[in-house]
mmCIF file of C-alpha atoms in Angstrom:
data_model
loop_
_atom_site.group_PDB
_atom_site.id
_atom_site.type_symbol
_atom_site.label_atom_id
_atom_site.label_comp_id
_atom_site.label_asym_id
_atom_site.label_seq_id
_atom_site.Cartn_x
_atom_site.Cartn_y
_atom_site.Cartn_z
ATOM 1 C CA UNK A 10 192.329 34.803 -45.715
ATOM 2 C CA UNK A 11 193.073 36.199 -42.269
ATOM 3 C CA UNK A 12 195.901 38.377 -43.667
ATOM 4 C CA UNK A 13 193.660 39.921 -46.321
ATOM 5 C CA UNK A 14 191.101 40.731 -43.635
ATOM 6 C CA UNK A 15 193.772 42.545 -41.594
ATOM 7 C CA UNK A 16 194.834 45.115 -44.132
ATOM 8 C CA UNK A 17 195.003 48.809 -43.298
ATOM 9 C CA UNK A 18 191.582 49.317 -44.849
ATOM 10 C CA UNK A 19 189.875 46.572 -42.754
ATOM 11 C CA UNK A 20 188.700 47.045 -39.215
ATOM 12 C CA UNK A 21 189.949 43.548 -38.300
ATOM 13 C CA UNK A 22 189.415 39.837 -38.911
ATOM 14 C CA UNK A 23 185.888 38.435 -39.129
ATOM 15 C CA UNK A 24 184.760 37.754 -35.543
ATOM 16 C CA UNK A 25 184.266 34.204 -34.311
ATOM 17 C CA UNK A 26 180.795 32.778 -34.874
ATOM 18 C CA UNK A 27 180.585 34.745 -38.123
ATOM 19 C CA UNK A 28 182.133 34.565 -41.560
ATOM 20 C CA UNK A 29 183.104 37.132 -44.145
ATOM 21 C CA UNK A 30 182.624 35.844 -47.656
ATOM 22 C CA UNK A 31 184.969 38.366 -49.270
ATOM 23 C CA UNK A 32 187.695 40.822 -48.345
ATOM 24 C CA UNK A 33 185.223 43.643 -48.866
ATOM 25 C CA UNK A 34 182.650 42.400 -46.349
ATOM 26 C CA UNK A 35 180.903 45.186 -44.495
ATOM 27 C CA UNK A 36 178.575 43.164 -42.256
ATOM 28 C CA UNK A 37 179.765 39.663 -41.219
ATOM 29 C CA UNK A 38 177.260 36.799 -41.614
ATOM 30 C CA UNK A 39 176.226 34.587 -38.703
ATOM 31 C CA UNK A 40 177.607 31.082 -39.016
ATOM 32 C CA UNK A 41 174.728 28.773 -40.088
ATOM 33 C CA UNK A 42 173.560 25.709 -38.167
ATOM 34 C CA UNK A 43 175.464 22.587 -39.130
ATOM 35 C CA UNK A 44 178.812 24.390 -39.080
ATOM 36 C CA UNK A 45 181.132 26.550 -36.973
ATOM 37 C CA UNK A 46 183.216 29.630 -37.633
ATOM 38 C CA UNK A 47 186.461 30.456 -35.814
ATOM 39 C CA UNK A 48 187.647 34.036 -35.977
ATOM 40 C CA UNK A 49 188.608 35.088 -39.510
ATOM 41 C CA UNK A 50 186.448 32.498 -41.290
ATOM 42 C CA UNK A 51 185.693 33.211 -44.974
ATOM 43 C CA UNK A 52 183.020 30.428 -44.873
ATOM 44 C CA UNK A 53 181.503 28.058 -42.314
ATOM 45 C CA UNK A 54 183.328 24.817 -41.518
ATOM 46 C CA UNK A 55 180.923 21.893 -41.486
ATOM 47 C CA UNK A 56 180.398 19.685 -38.434
ATOM 48 C CA UNK A 57 182.054 16.308 -39.163
ATOM 49 C CA UNK A 58 180.189 13.105 -39.997
ATOM 50 C CA UNK A 59 178.554 11.590 -36.912
ATOM 51 C CA UNK A 60 177.912 15.019 -35.343
ATOM 52 C CA UNK A 61 175.467 17.868 -35.884
ATOM 53 C CA UNK A 62 175.124 21.560 -35.134
ATOM 54 C CA UNK A 63 171.632 22.629 -34.123
ATOM 55 C CA UNK A 64 172.269 26.339 -33.642
ATOM 56 C CA UNK A 65 173.892 29.243 -35.398
ATOM 57 C CA UNK A 66 177.053 31.196 -34.566
ATOM 58 C CA UNK A 67 179.043 28.221 -33.272
ATOM 59 C CA UNK A 68 182.769 28.950 -33.034
ATOM 60 C CA UNK A 69 184.484 25.506 -32.801
ATOM 61 C CA UNK A 70 184.120 21.824 -33.710
ATOM 62 C CA UNK A 71 183.792 20.992 -30.002
ATOM 63 C CA UNK A 72 180.349 22.635 -30.087
ATOM 64 C CA UNK A 73 179.105 20.071 -32.637
ATOM 65 C CA UNK A 74 177.009 17.440 -30.848
ATOM 66 C CA UNK A 75 177.460 13.677 -31.159
ATOM 67 C CA UNK A 76 174.623 11.817 -32.846
ATOM 68 C CA UNK A 77 173.102 9.303 -30.438
ATOM 69 C CA UNK A 78 172.724 5.561 -31.022
ATOM 70 C CA UNK A 79 169.718 4.728 -33.262
ATOM 71 C CA UNK A 80 170.450 7.809 -35.400
ATOM 72 C CA UNK A 81 173.017 8.996 -37.927
ATOM 73 C CA UNK A 82 174.415 12.360 -39.041
ATOM 74 C CA UNK A 83 176.091 13.140 -42.330
ATOM 75 C CA UNK A 84 178.661 15.938 -42.568
ATOM 76 C CA UNK A 85 177.082 19.332 -41.911
ATOM 77 C CA UNK A 86 173.917 17.938 -40.298
ATOM 78 C CA UNK A 87 171.684 20.266 -38.312
ATOM 79 C CA UNK A 88 169.877 17.439 -36.477
ATOM 80 C CA UNK A 89 169.940 13.720 -35.850
ATOM 81 C CA UNK A 90 168.264 11.456 -38.409
ATOM 82 C CA UNK A 91 166.574 8.299 -37.013
ATOM 83 C CA UNK A 92 167.627 5.083 -38.723
ATOM 84 C CA UNK A 93 165.073 3.920 -41.284
ATOM 85 C CA UNK A 94 163.238 0.575 -40.901
ATOM 86 C CA UNK A 95 165.575 -2.218 -41.996
ATOM 87 C CA UNK A 96 168.602 -0.361 -40.579
ATOM 88 C CA UNK A 97 170.096 0.338 -37.139
ATOM 89 C CA UNK A 98 172.877 2.117 -35.261
ATOM 90 C CA UNK A 99 174.137 0.628 -31.998
ATOM 91 C CA UNK A 100 176.749 3.330 -31.262
ATOM 92 C CA UNK A 101 176.782 7.094 -31.055
ATOM 93 C CA UNK A 102 178.614 9.371 -33.518
ATOM 94 C CA UNK A 103 177.712 7.378 -36.632
ATOM 95 C CA UNK A 104 177.650 8.889 -40.095
ATOM 96 C CA UNK A 105 175.253 6.249 -41.415
ATOM 97 C CA UNK A 106 173.029 3.420 -40.181
ATOM 98 C CA UNK A 107 173.851 -0.235 -40.867
ATOM 99 C CA UNK A 108 171.547 -2.557 -42.806
ATOM 100 C CA UNK A 109 170.044 -5.448 -40.843
ATOM 101 C CA UNK A 110 171.884 -8.681 -41.615
ATOM 102 C CA UNK A 111 170.139 -11.429 -43.607
ATOM 103 C CA UNK A 112 167.984 -13.496 -41.257
ATOM 104 C CA UNK A 113 166.977 -10.413 -39.255
ATOM 105 C CA UNK A 114 164.619 -7.465 -39.774
ATOM 106 C CA UNK A 115 163.577 -4.179 -38.206
ATOM 107 C CA UNK A 116 160.086 -2.815 -38.788
ATOM 108 C CA UNK A 117 160.491 0.375 -36.751
ATOM 109 C CA UNK A 118 162.658 3.456 -37.254
ATOM 110 C CA UNK A 119 165.248 4.746 -34.817
ATOM 111 C CA UNK A 120 166.440 1.394 -33.459
ATOM 112 C CA UNK A 121 169.745 0.146 -32.047
ATOM 113 C CA UNK A 122 169.425 -3.437 -33.306
ATOM 114 C CA UNK A 123 167.435 -5.872 -35.450
ATOM 115 C CA UNK A 124 165.002 -8.711 -34.672
ATOM 116 C CA UNK A 125 165.402 -12.381 -35.568
ATOM 117 C CA UNK A 126 163.315 -13.358 -38.582
ATOM 118 C CA UNK A 127 160.116 -15.101 -37.485
ATOM 119 C CA UNK A 128 158.869 -18.632 -38.192
ATOM 120 C CA UNK A 129 157.012 -19.059 -41.465
ATOM 121 C CA UNK A 130 159.056 -16.442 -43.286
ATOM 122 C CA UNK A 131 162.481 -15.216 -44.381
ATOM 123 C CA UNK A 132 164.420 -11.931 -44.234
ATOM 124 C CA UNK A 133 166.999 -10.743 -46.763
ATOM 125 C CA UNK A 134 169.650 -8.141 -45.893
ATOM 126 C CA UNK A 135 168.117 -4.803 -44.931
ATOM 127 C CA UNK A 136 164.641 -6.274 -44.420
ATOM 128 C CA UNK A 137 162.009 -4.050 -42.831
ATOM 129 C CA UNK A 138 159.470 -6.897 -42.633
ATOM 130 C CA UNK A 139 159.242 -10.681 -42.684
ATOM 131 C CA UNK A 140 158.410 -12.080 -46.118
ATOM 132 C CA UNK A 141 156.128 -15.125 -45.899
ATOM 133 C CA UNK A 142 157.247 -18.482 -47.242
ATOM 134 C CA UNK A 143 155.301 -19.054 -50.495
ATOM 135 C CA UNK A 144 152.306 -21.370 -50.778
ATOM 136 C CA UNK A 145 153.398 -24.978 -50.893
ATOM 137 C CA UNK A 146 156.402 -24.334 -48.640
ATOM 138 C CA UNK A 147 157.000 -23.796 -44.917
ATOM 139 C CA UNK A 148 159.575 -22.304 -42.550
ATOM 140 C CA UNK A 149 159.990 -24.040 -39.207
ATOM 141 C CA UNK A 150 163.326 -22.421 -38.289
ATOM 142 C CA UNK A 151 163.993 -18.902 -37.005
ATOM 143 C CA UNK A 152 166.296 -16.613 -38.968
ATOM 144 C CA UNK A 153 165.765 -17.865 -42.536
ATOM 145 C CA UNK A 154 167.663 -15.622 -44.963
ATOM 146 C CA UNK A 155 166.134 -16.322 -48.377
ATOM 147 C CA UNK A 156 163.080 -17.732 -50.125
ATOM 148 C CA UNK A 157 165.050 -20.848 -51.052
ATOM 149 C CA UNK A 158 165.471 -21.572 -47.321
ATOM 150 C CA UNK A 159 161.729 -22.362 -47.090
ATOM 151 C CA UNK A 160 161.151 -26.128 -47.340
ATOM 152 C CA UNK A 161 158.775 -27.815 -49.785
ATOM 153 C CA UNK A 162 155.676 -29.495 -48.392
ATOM 154 C CA UNK A 163 155.609 -33.195 -49.278
ATOM 155 C CA UNK A 164 152.822 -35.006 -51.107
ATOM 156 C CA UNK A 165 149.977 -35.819 -48.755
ATOM 157 C CA UNK A 166 150.290 -32.424 -47.063
ATOM 158 C CA UNK A 167 149.507 -28.796 -47.883
ATOM 159 C CA UNK A 168 151.008 -25.445 -46.898
ATOM 160 C CA UNK A 169 149.268 -22.093 -47.045
ATOM 161 C CA UNK A 170 151.194 -18.816 -47.392
ATOM 162 C CA UNK A 171 153.469 -18.351 -44.377
ATOM 163 C CA UNK A 172 153.104 -21.886 -43.019
ATOM 164 C CA UNK A 173 155.269 -22.936 -40.082
ATOM 165 C CA UNK A 174 154.839 -26.662 -40.735
ATOM 166 C CA UNK A 175 153.036 -28.869 -43.269
ATOM 167 C CA UNK A 176 149.384 -29.706 -42.622
ATOM 168 C CA UNK A 177 148.474 -33.326 -43.332
ATOM 169 C CA UNK A 178 145.505 -33.702 -45.677
ATOM 170 C CA UNK A 179 142.479 -34.749 -43.636
ATOM 171 C CA UNK A 180 140.448 -37.889 -44.283
ATOM 172 C CA UNK A 181 138.389 -37.441 -47.448
ATOM 173 C CA UNK A 182 141.091 -35.294 -49.105
ATOM 174 C CA UNK A 183 144.514 -35.789 -50.714
ATOM 175 C CA UNK A 184 147.449 -34.025 -52.406
ATOM 176 C CA UNK A 185 149.197 -35.943 -55.139
ATOM 177 C CA UNK A 186 152.327 -33.808 -55.520
ATOM 178 C CA UNK A 187 154.767 -31.829 -53.368
ATOM 179 C CA UNK A 188 154.410 -28.050 -52.874
ATOM 180 C CA UNK A 189 150.589 -28.165 -52.714
ATOM 181 C CA UNK A 190 148.825 -25.146 -51.239
ATOM 182 C CA UNK A 191 145.579 -27.036 -50.541
ATOM 183 C CA UNK A 192 144.303 -30.590 -50.359
ATOM 184 C CA UNK A 193 141.780 -31.824 -52.942
ATOM 185 C CA UNK A 194 138.497 -33.495 -51.950
ATOM 186 C CA UNK A 195 138.035 -37.085 -53.064
ATOM 187 C CA UNK A 196 136.083 -37.316 -56.305
ATOM 188 C CA UNK A 197 132.755 -39.156 -56.601
ATOM 189 C CA UNK A 198 133.094 -42.927 -56.410
ATOM 190 C CA UNK A 199 136.306 -42.584 -54.368
ATOM 191 C CA UNK A 200 137.029 -42.291 -50.653
ATOM 192 C CA UNK A 201 139.897 -41.901 -48.202
ATOM 193 C CA UNK A 202 139.607 -42.918 -44.560
ATOM 194 C CA UNK A 203 143.166 -41.923 -43.598
ATOM 195 C CA UNK A 204 144.882 -38.553 -43.307
ATOM 196 C CA UNK A 205 148.084 -37.488 -45.078
ATOM 197 C CA UNK A 206 147.374 -39.439 -48.255
ATOM 198 C CA UNK A 207 148.418 -38.811 -51.862
ATOM 199 C CA UNK A 208 145.320 -40.365 -53.502
ATOM 200 C CA UNK A 209 141.807 -41.607 -52.810
ATOM 201 C CA UNK A 210 140.692 -45.228 -53.105
ATOM 202 C CA UNK A 211 138.336 -46.366 -55.850
ATOM 203 C CA UNK A 212 135.244 -47.816 -54.235
ATOM 204 C CA UNK A 213 134.861 -50.313 -57.094
ATOM 205 C CA UNK A 214 137.896 -52.095 -55.681
ATOM 206 C CA UNK A 215 135.925 -52.938 -52.551
ATOM 207 C CA UNK A 216 133.594 -55.289 -54.439
ATOM 208 C CA UNK A 217 130.507 -53.413 -53.137
ATOM 209 C CA UNK A 218 127.650 -52.514 -55.447
ATOM 210 C CA UNK A 219 126.807 -48.819 -55.963
ATOM 211 C CA UNK A 220 123.473 -47.366 -54.896
ATOM 212 C CA UNK A 221 122.096 -43.963 -55.804
ATOM 213 C CA UNK A 222 120.630 -41.584 -53.214
ATOM 214 C CA UNK A 223 117.881 -39.126 -54.080
ATOM 215 C CA UNK A 224 116.944 -35.895 -52.216
ATOM 216 C CA UNK A 225 113.538 -35.596 -50.652
ATOM 217 C CA UNK A 226 112.880 -32.208 -52.312
ATOM 218 C CA UNK A 227 112.706 -32.956 -56.049
ATOM 219 C CA UNK A 228 112.723 -29.197 -56.899
ATOM 220 C CA UNK A 229 115.991 -28.481 -55.037
ATOM 221 C CA UNK A 230 119.022 -27.481 -57.111
ATOM 222 C CA UNK A 231 121.265 -29.780 -55.018
ATOM 223 C CA UNK A 232 121.950 -33.182 -56.515
ATOM 224 C CA UNK A 233 123.224 -36.158 -54.599
ATOM 225 C CA UNK A 234 126.379 -37.936 -55.714
ATOM 226 C CA UNK A 235 126.501 -41.680 -56.418
ATOM 227 C CA UNK A 236 126.982 -43.623 -53.226
ATOM 228 C CA UNK A 237 128.916 -46.864 -53.071
ATOM 229 C CA UNK A 238 128.575 -49.634 -50.551
ATOM 230 C CA UNK A 239 125.611 -51.119 -48.743
ATOM 231 C CA UNK A 240 123.489 -48.008 -49.323
ATOM 232 C CA UNK A 241 119.877 -48.976 -48.807
ATOM 233 C CA UNK A 242 116.715 -47.113 -47.902
ATOM 234 C CA UNK A 243 117.336 -44.485 -45.252
ATOM 235 C CA UNK A 244 121.043 -44.042 -45.986
ATOM 236 C CA UNK A 245 123.103 -41.621 -48.139
ATOM 237 C CA UNK A 246 126.765 -40.833 -49.021
ATOM 238 C CA UNK A 247 127.843 -37.163 -49.357
ATOM 239 C CA UNK A 248 130.524 -35.935 -51.759
ATOM 240 C CA UNK A 249 134.014 -36.279 -50.325
ATOM 241 C CA UNK A 250 133.029 -39.116 -47.994
ATOM 242 C CA UNK A 251 135.796 -40.215 -45.681
ATOM 243 C CA UNK A 252 134.350 -43.691 -45.430
ATOM 244 C CA UNK A 253 132.647 -46.221 -47.672
ATOM 245 C CA UNK A 254 130.082 -46.687 -44.890
ATOM 246 C CA UNK A 255 126.807 -44.841 -45.725
ATOM 247 C CA UNK A 256 125.262 -42.337 -43.343
ATOM 248 C CA UNK A 257 121.752 -42.672 -41.903
ATOM 249 C CA UNK A 258 119.244 -39.995 -42.903
ATOM 250 C CA UNK A 259 118.251 -37.445 -40.275
ATOM 251 C CA UNK A 260 114.868 -37.754 -38.553
ATOM 252 C CA UNK A 261 112.142 -36.317 -40.773
ATOM 253 C CA UNK A 262 113.884 -37.135 -44.071
ATOM 254 C CA UNK A 263 114.278 -40.175 -46.250
ATOM 255 C CA UNK A 264 116.001 -41.478 -49.389
ATOM 256 C CA UNK A 265 114.950 -44.200 -51.790
ATOM 257 C CA UNK A 266 117.253 -46.978 -52.933
ATOM 258 C CA UNK A 267 117.703 -47.818 -56.620
#
Protein backbone atom coordinates (compact mmCIF):
# COMPACT_ATOMS: atom_id res chain seq x y z
CA UNK A 1 0.00 0.00 0.00
CA UNK A 2 1.01 3.64 -0.35
CA UNK A 3 1.30 4.01 3.46
CA UNK A 4 3.61 1.02 3.77
CA UNK A 5 5.81 2.48 1.04
CA UNK A 6 6.08 5.76 2.97
CA UNK A 7 7.55 4.46 6.18
CA UNK A 8 10.65 5.99 7.73
CA UNK A 9 12.78 3.27 6.16
CA UNK A 10 11.47 3.87 2.59
CA UNK A 11 12.71 6.60 0.33
CA UNK A 12 9.14 7.26 -0.88
CA UNK A 13 6.23 5.78 -2.82
CA UNK A 14 6.87 3.83 -6.02
CA UNK A 15 7.11 6.40 -8.83
CA UNK A 16 4.43 6.59 -11.51
CA UNK A 17 5.00 4.35 -14.52
CA UNK A 18 6.57 1.77 -12.22
CA UNK A 19 5.40 -0.66 -9.58
CA UNK A 20 6.91 -2.04 -6.41
CA UNK A 21 5.84 -5.61 -5.79
CA UNK A 22 6.66 -5.56 -2.07
CA UNK A 23 7.37 -3.11 0.73
CA UNK A 24 11.03 -4.07 0.52
CA UNK A 25 11.48 -3.17 -3.15
CA UNK A 26 14.88 -1.72 -3.93
CA UNK A 27 14.52 -1.11 -7.68
CA UNK A 28 10.99 -0.37 -8.99
CA UNK A 29 9.84 -2.33 -12.07
CA UNK A 30 8.69 -0.61 -15.25
CA UNK A 31 4.96 -0.99 -15.81
CA UNK A 32 4.44 -3.60 -18.58
CA UNK A 33 2.57 -2.98 -21.83
CA UNK A 34 -1.14 -3.64 -21.51
CA UNK A 35 -1.36 -1.84 -18.17
CA UNK A 36 -0.60 1.43 -16.36
CA UNK A 37 0.88 2.32 -13.00
CA UNK A 38 0.00 5.46 -11.03
CA UNK A 39 2.41 6.51 -8.32
CA UNK A 40 2.58 3.99 -5.47
CA UNK A 41 1.40 1.00 -7.52
CA UNK A 42 2.17 -2.45 -6.04
CA UNK A 43 1.21 -4.02 -9.43
CA UNK A 44 0.15 -2.86 -12.89
CA UNK A 45 -3.51 -2.01 -13.49
CA UNK A 46 -4.73 -3.56 -16.72
CA UNK A 47 -6.14 -1.51 -19.59
CA UNK A 48 -9.93 -2.11 -19.69
CA UNK A 49 -11.72 -4.26 -22.26
CA UNK A 50 -11.96 -2.51 -25.63
CA UNK A 51 -8.61 -0.72 -25.14
CA UNK A 52 -4.95 -1.68 -25.31
CA UNK A 53 -1.58 -0.44 -24.10
CA UNK A 54 1.22 -0.81 -26.62
CA UNK A 55 4.07 0.60 -24.55
CA UNK A 56 5.57 0.29 -21.12
CA UNK A 57 5.63 2.74 -18.21
CA UNK A 58 2.14 4.15 -18.79
CA UNK A 59 0.83 6.07 -15.78
CA UNK A 60 -2.98 6.33 -16.30
CA UNK A 61 -5.98 4.66 -17.96
CA UNK A 62 -6.28 7.65 -20.31
CA UNK A 63 -3.09 6.44 -22.02
CA UNK A 64 -4.78 3.16 -23.03
CA UNK A 65 -5.80 3.35 -26.69
CA UNK A 66 -9.25 2.53 -28.06
CA UNK A 67 -9.46 -0.52 -30.30
CA UNK A 68 -10.65 0.49 -33.76
CA UNK A 69 -13.66 -0.92 -35.61
CA UNK A 70 -12.94 -4.33 -37.21
CA UNK A 71 -10.84 -5.32 -34.18
CA UNK A 72 -11.33 -6.24 -30.53
CA UNK A 73 -9.28 -5.99 -27.34
CA UNK A 74 -9.70 -8.04 -24.20
CA UNK A 75 -8.68 -6.63 -20.82
CA UNK A 76 -4.93 -6.05 -20.62
CA UNK A 77 -4.35 -6.23 -24.39
CA UNK A 78 -1.08 -4.96 -25.82
CA UNK A 79 -2.42 -4.64 -29.39
CA UNK A 80 -5.58 -4.78 -31.45
CA UNK A 81 -6.78 -8.19 -32.63
CA UNK A 82 -8.49 -8.28 -36.07
CA UNK A 83 -11.89 -9.98 -36.08
CA UNK A 84 -11.70 -13.55 -37.36
CA UNK A 85 -13.56 -14.63 -40.54
CA UNK A 86 -17.22 -15.16 -39.67
CA UNK A 87 -17.14 -12.27 -37.17
CA UNK A 88 -17.11 -8.45 -37.30
CA UNK A 89 -16.94 -5.27 -35.23
CA UNK A 90 -18.66 -2.14 -36.53
CA UNK A 91 -17.68 0.13 -33.61
CA UNK A 92 -14.49 1.06 -31.83
CA UNK A 93 -13.67 0.09 -28.23
CA UNK A 94 -15.08 -3.43 -28.44
CA UNK A 95 -13.98 -6.23 -26.16
CA UNK A 96 -15.06 -8.92 -28.62
CA UNK A 97 -16.22 -9.32 -32.22
CA UNK A 98 -19.80 -10.29 -33.09
CA UNK A 99 -20.69 -13.43 -35.04
CA UNK A 100 -22.23 -12.88 -38.47
CA UNK A 101 -25.99 -13.42 -38.34
CA UNK A 102 -27.54 -16.45 -40.07
CA UNK A 103 -28.02 -15.68 -43.76
CA UNK A 104 -24.75 -13.73 -43.91
CA UNK A 105 -21.04 -14.61 -43.97
CA UNK A 106 -17.60 -13.02 -43.85
CA UNK A 107 -14.65 -14.74 -45.50
CA UNK A 108 -12.03 -12.15 -44.58
CA UNK A 109 -10.57 -11.08 -41.23
CA UNK A 110 -10.68 -7.59 -39.80
CA UNK A 111 -14.07 -6.53 -41.18
CA UNK A 112 -16.77 -4.13 -40.00
CA UNK A 113 -19.73 -6.07 -41.41
CA UNK A 114 -20.89 -9.28 -43.09
CA UNK A 115 -21.98 -10.17 -46.64
CA UNK A 116 -25.36 -11.51 -47.74
CA UNK A 117 -25.29 -15.25 -48.38
CA UNK A 118 -25.03 -15.96 -52.10
CA UNK A 119 -27.42 -17.80 -54.43
CA UNK A 120 -27.02 -21.56 -54.51
CA UNK A 121 -25.98 -21.81 -50.88
CA UNK A 122 -26.80 -21.10 -47.24
CA UNK A 123 -25.01 -19.51 -44.26
CA UNK A 124 -25.51 -20.44 -40.61
CA UNK A 125 -24.63 -18.04 -37.77
CA UNK A 126 -20.93 -17.19 -37.71
CA UNK A 127 -20.33 -18.49 -41.24
CA UNK A 128 -16.96 -17.76 -42.83
CA UNK A 129 -18.04 -19.20 -46.19
CA UNK A 130 -21.14 -20.08 -48.19
CA UNK A 131 -22.11 -23.74 -47.92
CA UNK A 132 -23.49 -25.10 -51.20
CA UNK A 133 -27.01 -26.47 -51.40
CA UNK A 134 -26.68 -30.28 -51.63
CA UNK A 135 -27.10 -32.24 -54.85
CA UNK A 136 -30.75 -32.59 -55.76
CA UNK A 137 -31.63 -29.20 -54.25
CA UNK A 138 -31.25 -25.54 -55.26
CA UNK A 139 -31.18 -22.07 -53.71
CA UNK A 140 -32.67 -19.27 -55.79
CA UNK A 141 -32.98 -16.74 -52.94
CA UNK A 142 -30.26 -14.64 -51.32
CA UNK A 143 -29.64 -14.97 -47.59
CA UNK A 144 -30.65 -18.59 -46.95
CA UNK A 145 -29.89 -19.51 -43.33
CA UNK A 146 -29.90 -23.31 -43.24
CA UNK A 147 -29.61 -26.42 -45.39
CA UNK A 148 -33.35 -27.02 -45.03
CA UNK A 149 -33.95 -23.67 -46.79
CA UNK A 150 -32.65 -25.20 -50.05
CA UNK A 151 -35.56 -26.40 -52.21
CA UNK A 152 -35.90 -29.89 -53.68
CA UNK A 153 -35.62 -30.29 -57.44
CA UNK A 154 -38.79 -31.82 -58.89
CA UNK A 155 -38.98 -34.96 -61.00
CA UNK A 156 -38.03 -34.24 -64.59
CA UNK A 157 -35.21 -31.95 -63.47
CA UNK A 158 -31.77 -32.30 -61.90
CA UNK A 159 -29.64 -30.14 -59.59
CA UNK A 160 -25.89 -30.36 -59.17
CA UNK A 161 -24.14 -29.22 -55.98
CA UNK A 162 -24.74 -25.50 -55.45
CA UNK A 163 -27.47 -25.13 -58.08
CA UNK A 164 -29.31 -21.82 -58.34
CA UNK A 165 -32.29 -23.31 -60.18
CA UNK A 166 -33.39 -26.74 -61.44
CA UNK A 167 -32.14 -27.87 -64.85
CA UNK A 168 -34.79 -29.58 -66.97
CA UNK A 169 -33.70 -32.98 -68.28
CA UNK A 170 -32.88 -32.65 -71.97
CA UNK A 171 -34.53 -34.69 -74.72
CA UNK A 172 -33.27 -38.27 -74.57
CA UNK A 173 -32.96 -38.19 -70.75
CA UNK A 174 -35.27 -38.27 -67.72
CA UNK A 175 -35.42 -38.19 -63.90
CA UNK A 176 -38.13 -40.24 -62.29
CA UNK A 177 -37.98 -38.85 -58.75
CA UNK A 178 -37.44 -35.53 -56.97
CA UNK A 179 -34.01 -34.51 -55.60
CA UNK A 180 -32.10 -36.00 -58.56
CA UNK A 181 -28.52 -34.85 -59.07
CA UNK A 182 -28.38 -35.97 -62.72
CA UNK A 183 -30.72 -37.03 -65.49
CA UNK A 184 -30.61 -40.62 -66.78
CA UNK A 185 -30.25 -41.45 -70.48
CA UNK A 186 -33.13 -43.33 -72.07
CA UNK A 187 -32.51 -47.07 -72.14
CA UNK A 188 -32.35 -49.09 -75.38
CA UNK A 189 -35.72 -49.51 -77.06
CA UNK A 190 -36.98 -46.28 -75.45
CA UNK A 191 -36.88 -42.63 -76.48
CA UNK A 192 -37.89 -39.17 -75.29
CA UNK A 193 -38.38 -36.27 -77.68
CA UNK A 194 -39.33 -33.72 -74.99
CA UNK A 195 -37.35 -32.09 -72.21
CA UNK A 196 -38.23 -32.10 -68.50
CA UNK A 197 -39.72 -35.59 -68.52
CA UNK A 198 -39.96 -38.23 -65.78
CA UNK A 199 -39.76 -41.29 -68.09
CA UNK A 200 -38.93 -42.39 -71.61
CA UNK A 201 -41.44 -43.83 -74.08
CA UNK A 202 -41.35 -47.47 -75.12
CA UNK A 203 -40.86 -47.63 -78.86
CA UNK A 204 -42.96 -50.80 -79.06
CA UNK A 205 -45.98 -48.62 -78.33
CA UNK A 206 -45.46 -46.84 -81.64
CA UNK A 207 -46.36 -49.95 -83.65
CA UNK A 208 -43.07 -49.73 -85.62
CA UNK A 209 -40.95 -52.81 -86.23
CA UNK A 210 -37.41 -52.91 -84.81
CA UNK A 211 -34.36 -53.08 -87.06
CA UNK A 212 -30.80 -53.81 -85.99
CA UNK A 213 -27.85 -51.67 -87.10
CA UNK A 214 -24.38 -53.12 -87.53
CA UNK A 215 -21.03 -51.23 -87.50
CA UNK A 216 -18.89 -51.22 -90.60
CA UNK A 217 -15.77 -52.32 -88.66
CA UNK A 218 -16.55 -55.84 -87.44
CA UNK A 219 -13.42 -55.86 -85.19
CA UNK A 220 -14.40 -52.70 -83.28
CA UNK A 221 -15.27 -53.06 -79.59
CA UNK A 222 -18.27 -50.71 -80.02
CA UNK A 223 -21.61 -52.41 -80.49
CA UNK A 224 -24.69 -50.75 -81.88
CA UNK A 225 -27.92 -50.75 -79.91
CA UNK A 226 -31.21 -52.05 -81.33
CA UNK A 227 -32.91 -49.40 -83.39
CA UNK A 228 -36.67 -49.08 -83.62
CA UNK A 229 -38.68 -47.52 -86.39
CA UNK A 230 -38.28 -47.46 -90.14
CA UNK A 231 -34.56 -48.26 -89.92
CA UNK A 232 -33.46 -49.52 -93.31
CA UNK A 233 -30.17 -49.68 -95.15
CA UNK A 234 -28.09 -46.56 -94.62
CA UNK A 235 -29.70 -45.57 -91.32
CA UNK A 236 -28.86 -46.14 -87.62
CA UNK A 237 -30.16 -45.22 -84.12
CA UNK A 238 -27.63 -44.35 -81.36
CA UNK A 239 -28.14 -45.12 -77.67
CA UNK A 240 -30.17 -42.44 -75.92
CA UNK A 241 -31.92 -41.34 -79.11
CA UNK A 242 -34.15 -38.34 -78.66
CA UNK A 243 -36.34 -39.40 -81.55
CA UNK A 244 -37.73 -42.60 -83.02
CA UNK A 245 -36.61 -41.30 -86.43
CA UNK A 246 -33.38 -43.06 -87.56
CA UNK A 247 -30.30 -41.12 -88.58
CA UNK A 248 -28.65 -41.39 -92.00
CA UNK A 249 -25.13 -42.81 -92.09
CA UNK A 250 -22.28 -40.40 -92.78
CA UNK A 251 -20.66 -40.36 -96.23
CA UNK A 252 -18.15 -43.20 -96.52
CA UNK A 253 -19.97 -45.55 -94.12
CA UNK A 254 -22.89 -47.90 -94.32
CA UNK A 255 -25.10 -50.21 -92.24
CA UNK A 256 -27.01 -53.31 -93.24
CA UNK A 257 -30.65 -53.89 -92.38
CA UNK A 258 -31.83 -57.13 -90.76
